[in-house]
Short mmCIF file of C-alpha atoms in Angstrom, two decimals:
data_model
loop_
_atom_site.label_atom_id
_atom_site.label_comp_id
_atom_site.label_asym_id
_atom_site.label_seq_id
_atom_site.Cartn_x
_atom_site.Cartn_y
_atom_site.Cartn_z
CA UNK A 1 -7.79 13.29 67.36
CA UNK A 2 -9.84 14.80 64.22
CA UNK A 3 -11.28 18.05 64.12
CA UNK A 4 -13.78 18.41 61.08
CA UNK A 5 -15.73 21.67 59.91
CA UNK A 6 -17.70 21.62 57.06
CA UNK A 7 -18.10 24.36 54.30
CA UNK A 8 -20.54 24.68 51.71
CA UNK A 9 -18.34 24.79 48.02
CA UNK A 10 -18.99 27.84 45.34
CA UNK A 11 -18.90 26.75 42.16
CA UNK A 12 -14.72 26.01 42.48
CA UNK A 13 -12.94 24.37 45.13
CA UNK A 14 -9.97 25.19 45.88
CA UNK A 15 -8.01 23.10 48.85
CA UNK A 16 -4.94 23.61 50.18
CA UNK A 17 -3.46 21.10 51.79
CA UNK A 18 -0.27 21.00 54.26
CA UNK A 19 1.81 18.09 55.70
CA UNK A 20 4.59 18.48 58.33
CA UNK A 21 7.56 16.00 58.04
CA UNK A 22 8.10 16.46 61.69
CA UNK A 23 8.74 12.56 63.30
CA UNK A 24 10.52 9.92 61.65
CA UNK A 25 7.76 8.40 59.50
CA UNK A 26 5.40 10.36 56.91
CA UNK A 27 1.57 9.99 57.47
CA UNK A 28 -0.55 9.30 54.95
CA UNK A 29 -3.26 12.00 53.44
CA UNK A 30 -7.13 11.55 53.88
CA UNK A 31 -8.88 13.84 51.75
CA UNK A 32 -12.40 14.51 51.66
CA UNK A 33 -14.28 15.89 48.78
CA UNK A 34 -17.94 15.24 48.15
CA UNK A 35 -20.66 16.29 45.71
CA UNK A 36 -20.84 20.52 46.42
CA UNK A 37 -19.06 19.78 49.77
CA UNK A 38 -15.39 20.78 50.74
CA UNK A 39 -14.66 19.14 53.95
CA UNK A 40 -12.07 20.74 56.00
CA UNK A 41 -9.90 18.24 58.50
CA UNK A 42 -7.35 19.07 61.02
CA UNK A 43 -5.25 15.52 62.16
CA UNK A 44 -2.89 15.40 64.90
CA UNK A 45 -1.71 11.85 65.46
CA UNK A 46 1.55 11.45 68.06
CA UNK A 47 2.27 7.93 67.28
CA UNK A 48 2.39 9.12 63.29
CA UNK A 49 4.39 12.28 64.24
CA UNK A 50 2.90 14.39 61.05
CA UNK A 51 0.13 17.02 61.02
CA UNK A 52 -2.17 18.64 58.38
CA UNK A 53 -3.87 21.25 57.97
CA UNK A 54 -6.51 22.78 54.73
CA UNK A 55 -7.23 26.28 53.76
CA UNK A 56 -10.26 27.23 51.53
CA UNK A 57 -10.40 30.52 49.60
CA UNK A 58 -13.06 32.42 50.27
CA UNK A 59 -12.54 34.15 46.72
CA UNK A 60 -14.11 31.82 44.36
CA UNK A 61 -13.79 33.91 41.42
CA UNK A 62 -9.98 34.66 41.83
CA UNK A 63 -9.73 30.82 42.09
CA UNK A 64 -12.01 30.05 39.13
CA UNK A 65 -9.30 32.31 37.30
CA UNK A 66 -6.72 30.31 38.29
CA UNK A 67 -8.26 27.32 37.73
CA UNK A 68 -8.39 28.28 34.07
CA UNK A 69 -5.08 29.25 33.71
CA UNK A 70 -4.01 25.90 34.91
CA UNK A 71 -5.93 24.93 32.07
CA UNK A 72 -3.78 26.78 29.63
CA UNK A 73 -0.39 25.94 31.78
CA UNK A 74 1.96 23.37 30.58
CA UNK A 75 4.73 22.27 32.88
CA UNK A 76 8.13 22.59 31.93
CA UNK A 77 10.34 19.07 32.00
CA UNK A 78 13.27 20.06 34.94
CA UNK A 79 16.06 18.75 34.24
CA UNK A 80 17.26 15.26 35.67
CA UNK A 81 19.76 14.89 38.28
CA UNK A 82 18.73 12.13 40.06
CA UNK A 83 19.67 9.44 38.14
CA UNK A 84 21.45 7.00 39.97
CA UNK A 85 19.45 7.59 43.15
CA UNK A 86 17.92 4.54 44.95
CA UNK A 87 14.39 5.62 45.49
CA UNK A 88 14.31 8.06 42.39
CA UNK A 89 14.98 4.37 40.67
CA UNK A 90 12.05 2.65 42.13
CA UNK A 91 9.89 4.85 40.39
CA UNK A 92 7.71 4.76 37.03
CA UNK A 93 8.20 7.23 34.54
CA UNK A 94 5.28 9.30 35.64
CA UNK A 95 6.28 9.54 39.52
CA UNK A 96 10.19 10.20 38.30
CA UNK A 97 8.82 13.66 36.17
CA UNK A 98 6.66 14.71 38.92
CA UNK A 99 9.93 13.63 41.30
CA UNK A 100 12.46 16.46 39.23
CA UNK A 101 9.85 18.68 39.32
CA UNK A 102 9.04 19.15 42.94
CA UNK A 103 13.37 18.99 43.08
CA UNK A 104 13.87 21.55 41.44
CA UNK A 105 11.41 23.69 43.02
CA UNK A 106 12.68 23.22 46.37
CA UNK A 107 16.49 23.22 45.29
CA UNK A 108 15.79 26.70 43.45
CA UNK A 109 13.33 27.85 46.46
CA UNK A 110 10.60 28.49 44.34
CA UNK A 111 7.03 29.22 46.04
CA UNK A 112 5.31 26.97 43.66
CA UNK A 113 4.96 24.81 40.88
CA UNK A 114 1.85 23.58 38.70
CA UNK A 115 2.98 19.67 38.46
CA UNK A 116 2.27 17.12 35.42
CA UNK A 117 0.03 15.40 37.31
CA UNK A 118 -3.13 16.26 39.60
CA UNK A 119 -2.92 12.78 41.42
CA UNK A 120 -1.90 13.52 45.14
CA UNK A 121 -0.90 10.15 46.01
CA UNK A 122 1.35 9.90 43.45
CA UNK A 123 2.76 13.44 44.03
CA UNK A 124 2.96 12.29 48.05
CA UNK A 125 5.01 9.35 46.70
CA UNK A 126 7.35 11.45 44.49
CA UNK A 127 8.17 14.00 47.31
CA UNK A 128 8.96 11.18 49.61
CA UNK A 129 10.84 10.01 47.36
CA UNK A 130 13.16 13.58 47.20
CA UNK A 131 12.94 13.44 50.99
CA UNK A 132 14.77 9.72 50.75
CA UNK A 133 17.48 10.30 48.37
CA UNK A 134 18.22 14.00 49.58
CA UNK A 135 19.09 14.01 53.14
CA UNK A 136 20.58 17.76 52.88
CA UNK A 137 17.55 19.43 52.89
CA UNK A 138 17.46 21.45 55.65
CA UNK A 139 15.57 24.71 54.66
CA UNK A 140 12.12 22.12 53.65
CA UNK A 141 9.90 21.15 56.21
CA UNK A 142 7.09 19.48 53.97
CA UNK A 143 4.54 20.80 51.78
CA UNK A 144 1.10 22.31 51.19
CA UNK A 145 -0.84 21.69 47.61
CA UNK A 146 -3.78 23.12 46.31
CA UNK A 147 -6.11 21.74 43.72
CA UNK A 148 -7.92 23.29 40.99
CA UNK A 149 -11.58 22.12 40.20
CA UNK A 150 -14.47 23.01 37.70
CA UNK A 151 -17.54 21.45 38.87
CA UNK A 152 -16.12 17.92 39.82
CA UNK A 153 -13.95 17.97 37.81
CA UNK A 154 -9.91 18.71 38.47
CA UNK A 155 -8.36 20.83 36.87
CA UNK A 156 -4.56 21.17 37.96
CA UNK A 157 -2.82 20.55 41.32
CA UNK A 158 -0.30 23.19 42.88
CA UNK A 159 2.87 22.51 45.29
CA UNK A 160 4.12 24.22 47.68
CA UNK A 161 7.10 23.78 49.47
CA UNK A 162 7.27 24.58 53.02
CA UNK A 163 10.27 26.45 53.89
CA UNK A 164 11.76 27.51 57.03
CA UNK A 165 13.76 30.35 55.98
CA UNK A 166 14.66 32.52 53.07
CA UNK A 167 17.26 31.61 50.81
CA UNK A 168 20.13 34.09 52.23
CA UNK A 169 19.83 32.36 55.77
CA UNK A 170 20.16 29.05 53.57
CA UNK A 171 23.23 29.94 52.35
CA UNK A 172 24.98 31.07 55.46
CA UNK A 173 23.92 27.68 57.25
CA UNK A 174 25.16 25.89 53.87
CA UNK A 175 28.29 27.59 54.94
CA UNK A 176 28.82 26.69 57.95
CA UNK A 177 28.02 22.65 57.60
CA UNK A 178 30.42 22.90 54.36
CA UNK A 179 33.15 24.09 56.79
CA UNK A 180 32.04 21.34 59.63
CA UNK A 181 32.04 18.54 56.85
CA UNK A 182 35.37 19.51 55.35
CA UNK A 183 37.09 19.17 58.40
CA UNK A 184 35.10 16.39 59.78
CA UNK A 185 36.52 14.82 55.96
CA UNK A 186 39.86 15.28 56.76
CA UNK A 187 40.79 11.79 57.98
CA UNK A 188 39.42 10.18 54.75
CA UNK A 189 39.85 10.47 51.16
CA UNK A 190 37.41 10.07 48.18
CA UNK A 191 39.91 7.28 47.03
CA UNK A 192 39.74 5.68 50.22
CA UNK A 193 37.55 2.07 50.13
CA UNK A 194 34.14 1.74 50.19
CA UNK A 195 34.08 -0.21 53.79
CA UNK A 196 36.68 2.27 55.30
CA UNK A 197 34.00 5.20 53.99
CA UNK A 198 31.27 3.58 56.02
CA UNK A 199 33.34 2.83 58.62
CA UNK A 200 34.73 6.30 59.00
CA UNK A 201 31.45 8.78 58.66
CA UNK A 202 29.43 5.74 60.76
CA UNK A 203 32.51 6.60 63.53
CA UNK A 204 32.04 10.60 62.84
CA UNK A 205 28.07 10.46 63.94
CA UNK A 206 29.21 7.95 67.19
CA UNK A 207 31.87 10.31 68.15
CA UNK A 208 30.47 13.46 67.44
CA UNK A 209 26.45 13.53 67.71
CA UNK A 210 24.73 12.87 70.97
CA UNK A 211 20.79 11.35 70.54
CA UNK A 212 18.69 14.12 72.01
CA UNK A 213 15.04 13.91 72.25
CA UNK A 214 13.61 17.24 71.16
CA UNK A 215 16.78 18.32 70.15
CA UNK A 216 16.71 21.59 67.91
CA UNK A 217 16.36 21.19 64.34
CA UNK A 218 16.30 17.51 64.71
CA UNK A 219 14.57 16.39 61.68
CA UNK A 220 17.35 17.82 59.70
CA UNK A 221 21.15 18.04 59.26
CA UNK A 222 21.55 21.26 61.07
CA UNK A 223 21.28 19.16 64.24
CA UNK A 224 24.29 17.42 63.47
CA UNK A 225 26.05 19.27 62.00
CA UNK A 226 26.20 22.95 64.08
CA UNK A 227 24.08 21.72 67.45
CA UNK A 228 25.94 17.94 67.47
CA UNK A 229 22.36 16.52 68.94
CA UNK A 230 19.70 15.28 67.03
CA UNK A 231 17.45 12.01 66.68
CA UNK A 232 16.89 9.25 64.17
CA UNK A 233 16.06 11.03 61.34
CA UNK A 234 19.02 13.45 61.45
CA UNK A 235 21.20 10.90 61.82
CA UNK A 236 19.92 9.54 58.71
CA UNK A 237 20.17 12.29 56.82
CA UNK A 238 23.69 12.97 57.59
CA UNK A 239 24.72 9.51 56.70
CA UNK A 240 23.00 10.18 53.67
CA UNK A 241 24.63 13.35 52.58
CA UNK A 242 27.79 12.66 54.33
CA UNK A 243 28.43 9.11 51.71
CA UNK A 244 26.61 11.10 49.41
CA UNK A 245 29.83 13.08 49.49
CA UNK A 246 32.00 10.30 49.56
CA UNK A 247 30.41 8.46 46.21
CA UNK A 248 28.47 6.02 48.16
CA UNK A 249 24.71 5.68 46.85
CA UNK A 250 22.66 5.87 50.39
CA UNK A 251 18.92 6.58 50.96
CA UNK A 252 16.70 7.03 54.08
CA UNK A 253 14.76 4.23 55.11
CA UNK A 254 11.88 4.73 57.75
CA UNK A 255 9.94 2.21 59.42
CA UNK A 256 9.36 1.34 63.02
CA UNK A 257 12.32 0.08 65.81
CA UNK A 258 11.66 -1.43 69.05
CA UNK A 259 7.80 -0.27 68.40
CA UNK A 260 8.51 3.22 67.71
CA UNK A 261 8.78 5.22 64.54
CA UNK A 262 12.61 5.17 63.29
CA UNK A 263 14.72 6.21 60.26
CA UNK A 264 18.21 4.18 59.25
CA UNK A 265 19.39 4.11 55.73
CA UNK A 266 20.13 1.53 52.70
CA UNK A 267 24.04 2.18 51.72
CA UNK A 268 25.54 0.33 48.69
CA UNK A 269 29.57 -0.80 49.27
CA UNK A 270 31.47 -2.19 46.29
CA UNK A 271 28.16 -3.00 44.17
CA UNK A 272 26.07 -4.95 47.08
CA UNK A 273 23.47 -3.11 49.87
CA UNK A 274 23.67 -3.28 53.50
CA UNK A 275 21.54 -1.47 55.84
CA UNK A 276 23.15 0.74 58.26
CA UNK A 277 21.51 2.71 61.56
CA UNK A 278 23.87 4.84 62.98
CA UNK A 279 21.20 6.10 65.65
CA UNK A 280 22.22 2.86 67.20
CA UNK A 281 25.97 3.12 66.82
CA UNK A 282 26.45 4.87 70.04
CA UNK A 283 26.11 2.00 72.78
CA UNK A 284 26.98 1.49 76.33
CA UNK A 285 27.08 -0.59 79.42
CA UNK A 286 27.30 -0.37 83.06
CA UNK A 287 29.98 -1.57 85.34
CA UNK A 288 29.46 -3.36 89.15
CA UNK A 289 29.73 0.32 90.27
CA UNK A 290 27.14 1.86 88.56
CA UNK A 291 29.44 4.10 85.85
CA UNK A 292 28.33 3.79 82.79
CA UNK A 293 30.73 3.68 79.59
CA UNK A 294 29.75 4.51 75.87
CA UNK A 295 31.74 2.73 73.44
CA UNK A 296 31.04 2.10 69.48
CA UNK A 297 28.49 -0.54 68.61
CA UNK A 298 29.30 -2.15 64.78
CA UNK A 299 26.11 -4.41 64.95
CA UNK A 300 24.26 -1.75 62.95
CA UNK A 301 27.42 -0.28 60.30
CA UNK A 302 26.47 -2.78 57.56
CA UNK A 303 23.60 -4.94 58.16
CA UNK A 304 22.07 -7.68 56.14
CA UNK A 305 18.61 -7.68 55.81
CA UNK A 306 17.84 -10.05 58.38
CA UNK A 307 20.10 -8.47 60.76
CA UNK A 308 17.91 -5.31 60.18
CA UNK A 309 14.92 -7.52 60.94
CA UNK A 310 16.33 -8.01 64.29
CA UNK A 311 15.40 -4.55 65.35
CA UNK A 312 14.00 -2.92 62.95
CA UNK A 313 10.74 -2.78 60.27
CA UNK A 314 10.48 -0.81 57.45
CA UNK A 315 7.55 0.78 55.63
CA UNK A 316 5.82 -1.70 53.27
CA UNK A 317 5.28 1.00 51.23
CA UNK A 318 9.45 1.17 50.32
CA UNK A 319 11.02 -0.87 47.70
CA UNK A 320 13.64 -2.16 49.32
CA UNK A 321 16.45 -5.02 48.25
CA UNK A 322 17.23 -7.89 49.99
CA UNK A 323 20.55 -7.69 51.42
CA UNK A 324 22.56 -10.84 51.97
CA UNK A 325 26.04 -9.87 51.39
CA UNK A 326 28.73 -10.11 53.84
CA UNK A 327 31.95 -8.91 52.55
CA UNK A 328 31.71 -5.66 53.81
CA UNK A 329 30.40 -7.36 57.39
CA UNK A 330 32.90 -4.86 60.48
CA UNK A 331 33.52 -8.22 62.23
CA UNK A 332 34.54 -10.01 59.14
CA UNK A 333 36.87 -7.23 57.50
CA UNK A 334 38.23 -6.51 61.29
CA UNK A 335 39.26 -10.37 61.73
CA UNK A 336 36.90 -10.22 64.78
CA UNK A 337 34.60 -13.15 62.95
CA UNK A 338 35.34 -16.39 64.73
CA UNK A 339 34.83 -19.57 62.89
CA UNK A 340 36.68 -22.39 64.34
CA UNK A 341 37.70 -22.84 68.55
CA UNK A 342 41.47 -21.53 68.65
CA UNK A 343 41.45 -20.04 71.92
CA UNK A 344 45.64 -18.33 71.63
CA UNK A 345 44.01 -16.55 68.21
CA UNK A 346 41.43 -15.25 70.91
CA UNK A 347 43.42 -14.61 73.32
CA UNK A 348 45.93 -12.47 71.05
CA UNK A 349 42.73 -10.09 70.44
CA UNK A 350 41.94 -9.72 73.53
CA UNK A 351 44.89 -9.05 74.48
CA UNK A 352 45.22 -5.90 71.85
CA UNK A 353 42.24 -4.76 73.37
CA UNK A 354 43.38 -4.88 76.49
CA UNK A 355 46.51 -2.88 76.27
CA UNK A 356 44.39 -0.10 74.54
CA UNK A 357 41.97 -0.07 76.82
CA UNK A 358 39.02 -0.55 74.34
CA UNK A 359 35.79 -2.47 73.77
CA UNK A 360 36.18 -5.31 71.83
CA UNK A 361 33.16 -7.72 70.42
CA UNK A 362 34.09 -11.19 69.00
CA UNK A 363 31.26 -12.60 66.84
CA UNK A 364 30.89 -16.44 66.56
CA UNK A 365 29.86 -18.50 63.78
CA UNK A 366 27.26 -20.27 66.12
CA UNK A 367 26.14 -19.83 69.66
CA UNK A 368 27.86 -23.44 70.74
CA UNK A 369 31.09 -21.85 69.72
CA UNK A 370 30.38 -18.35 71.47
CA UNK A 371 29.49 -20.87 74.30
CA UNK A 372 32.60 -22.12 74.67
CA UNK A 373 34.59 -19.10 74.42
CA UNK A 374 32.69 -17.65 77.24
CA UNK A 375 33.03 -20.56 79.80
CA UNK A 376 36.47 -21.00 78.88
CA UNK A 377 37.65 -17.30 78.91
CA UNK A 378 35.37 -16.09 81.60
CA UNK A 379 34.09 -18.28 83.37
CA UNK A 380 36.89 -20.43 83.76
CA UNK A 381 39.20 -16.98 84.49
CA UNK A 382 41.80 -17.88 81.39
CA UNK A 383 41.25 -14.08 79.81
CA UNK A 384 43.82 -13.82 82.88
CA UNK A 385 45.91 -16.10 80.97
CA UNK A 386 46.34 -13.64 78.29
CA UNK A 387 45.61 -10.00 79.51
CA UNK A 388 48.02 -9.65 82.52
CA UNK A 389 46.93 -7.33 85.47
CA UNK A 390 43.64 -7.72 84.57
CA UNK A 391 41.40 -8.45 87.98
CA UNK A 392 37.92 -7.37 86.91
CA UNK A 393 36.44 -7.46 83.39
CA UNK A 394 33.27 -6.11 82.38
CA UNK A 395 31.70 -8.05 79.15
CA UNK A 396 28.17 -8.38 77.22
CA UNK A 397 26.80 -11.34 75.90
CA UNK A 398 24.71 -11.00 72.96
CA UNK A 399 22.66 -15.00 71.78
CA UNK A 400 20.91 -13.44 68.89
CA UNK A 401 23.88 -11.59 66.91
CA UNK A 402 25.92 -14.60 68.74
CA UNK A 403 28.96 -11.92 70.37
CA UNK A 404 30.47 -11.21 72.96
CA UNK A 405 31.68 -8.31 73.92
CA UNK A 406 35.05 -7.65 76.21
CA UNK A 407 34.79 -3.81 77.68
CA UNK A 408 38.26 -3.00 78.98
CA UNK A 409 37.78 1.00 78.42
CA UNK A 410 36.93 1.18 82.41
CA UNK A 411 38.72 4.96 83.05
#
């Protein structure tokens, strides 16, 4: 729904603009400026999950002093730190300046900054951009801009970040996810592979986070980190700055899942991309009784694209590789990748899984072979062949990532 009010313009216009990174998707500005007119717009759109909102002076003359100073104003270069960042890399040289300087503005907590440019699409690019590669941003919650005119003519543009506390607040909170993440660290090691380093923090968020709709703080880390609930977009955010950490180049993808607005991330192992969504990582099932059981879902740890494109669609708007590798694949690295029929080679997995009481899924090289396995192991009763005691067993069958999936973690 749109709310408009119209204003009659003096001589300058000054608009401020705000926009609200509050869902898992950013919405896209409409601005309105006509001959004389300012037009004022409020937009609140659910299914976009982003609001803004427009201020207008009703000083002209302090603006029109402003304005002129922006005139005068150059903009210092900030320095670059970003290089090496996926999205920070998909940009021209123009968006990558305005990029280090809305950075450093929000890493320094300044109130403003007059940018090098006065283009607000390209500005709205370069702060989604930050918002992509920097998933530890937690005192942000998007930004307002104002623009400087003479006449019709504009003269510099203003941004604002949007911060939810002051900078001593920050740093307390920065305290207390540094002590969370150093301990949460301690089963890995810097050194460690780059597979075992997705593998482990894509574990941490399964075993540690619960998916909470309206969870506080849940468009940043703090969810994660200090409330252990949160939704998509925290979870990407902590993958983010969680492999971040670990050397591991990741950025925040957002798109749509299922139909509704989502966030996952793009994670480079050993040179090649995979996607990874560790919102879905946390699966479960439901046995004859009714009692439901959570276990670990790998499907999503290191995707290719077109396993993405099972699910999941990202924003057109995102330059984004296309990722065929499967090196780094869990079911492949895990030996849980079945290729040819040897049903004892089966059997001796299942019956590891068995003893420990786990989940385990078997993935098949085609759906004749997954086929097989299934009427032979369950539907001709052989799993009791292998996995002694067993009198009940609880199992998923997946065509379209061609698994199955044995769930012997019953207690």
């Amino acid at each position: 729904m749109k709310n408009v009010q119209r204003k009659m313009a003096l001589f300058l216009a000054a608009v401020l603009f705000a926009v609200n990174t509050a869902g898992c998707t950013k919405e896209e500005l409409n601005e309105y400026l006509q001959q004389g007119l300012e037009w004022v717009e409020s937009v609140s759109d659910s299914s976009q999950q982003s609001q803004e909102s427009e201020q207008v002076s009703d000083y002209p003359n302090q603006k029109k002093a402003q304005s002129r100073q922006a005139e005068r104003e150059t903009v210092k270069p900030p320095e670059q730190i970003s290089v090496g960042k996926y999205a920070y890399g998909q940009l021209g040289e123009t968006e990558q300046k305005v990029y280090d300087e809305i950075l450093s503005t929000i890493l320094n907590q300044e109130q403003a900054i007059k940018l090098s440019t006065t283009d607000t699409e390209l500005m709205r690019r370069a702060y989604a951009a930050v918002c992509s590669d920097y998933g530890g941003l937690f005192w942000i919650e998007g930004y307002a801009f104002t623009r400087y005119t003479r006449g019709e003519e504009l003269v510099s543009l203003e941004f604002s970040p949007k911060y939810t506390m002051g900078i001593e607040e920050r740093r307390q909170i920065q305290e207390q996810i540094d002590e969370i993440v150093e301990a949460w660290f301690a089963g890995i090691s810097i050194n460690d592979t780059d597979y075992d380093k997705a593998k482990y923090v894509y574990e941490l968020l399964a075993l540690n986070t619960e998916y909470v709709e309206n969870a506080q703080d849940s468009q940043n880390i703090i969810s994660v980190f200090i409330h252990q609930k949160t939704v998509c977009q925290g979870y990407a955010c902590a993958v983010q700055y969680l492999l971040e950490q670990l050397g591991i180049q990741s950025v925040i993808v957002s798109g749509m899942a299922l139909g509704e607005p989502h966030a996952w991330n793009l994670i480079c192992l050993d040179g090649e991309y995979y996607y990874m969504d560790a919102t879905w990582g946390n699966n479960g099932y439901r046995n004859k009784e009714g009692k439901e059981t959570s276990f670990i879902d790998y499907n999503y740890m290191a995707m290719t694209t077109a396993e993405m494109k099972l699910g999941h669609m990202p924003d057109s708007e995102q330059n984004l590789p296309e990722c065929t590798s499967v090196v780094n694949n869990y079911y492949r690295k895990e030996g849980n990748y079945i290729e040819t029929w040897e049903p004892d080679v089966i059997g001796s997995k299942l019956v590891e899984a068995w003893e420990a009481q786990q989940v385990i899924t078997l993935r098949f090289s085609d759906n004749a072979l997954r086929k097989r396995a299934f009427r032979y192991f369950i539907k001709e009763g052989h799993i009791a062949d292998y996995c002694y005691g067993l009198t009940q067993i609880n199992y998923i069958e997946d065509p379209s990532w061609k698994e199955i999936s044995f769930c012997f973690n019953q207690s």
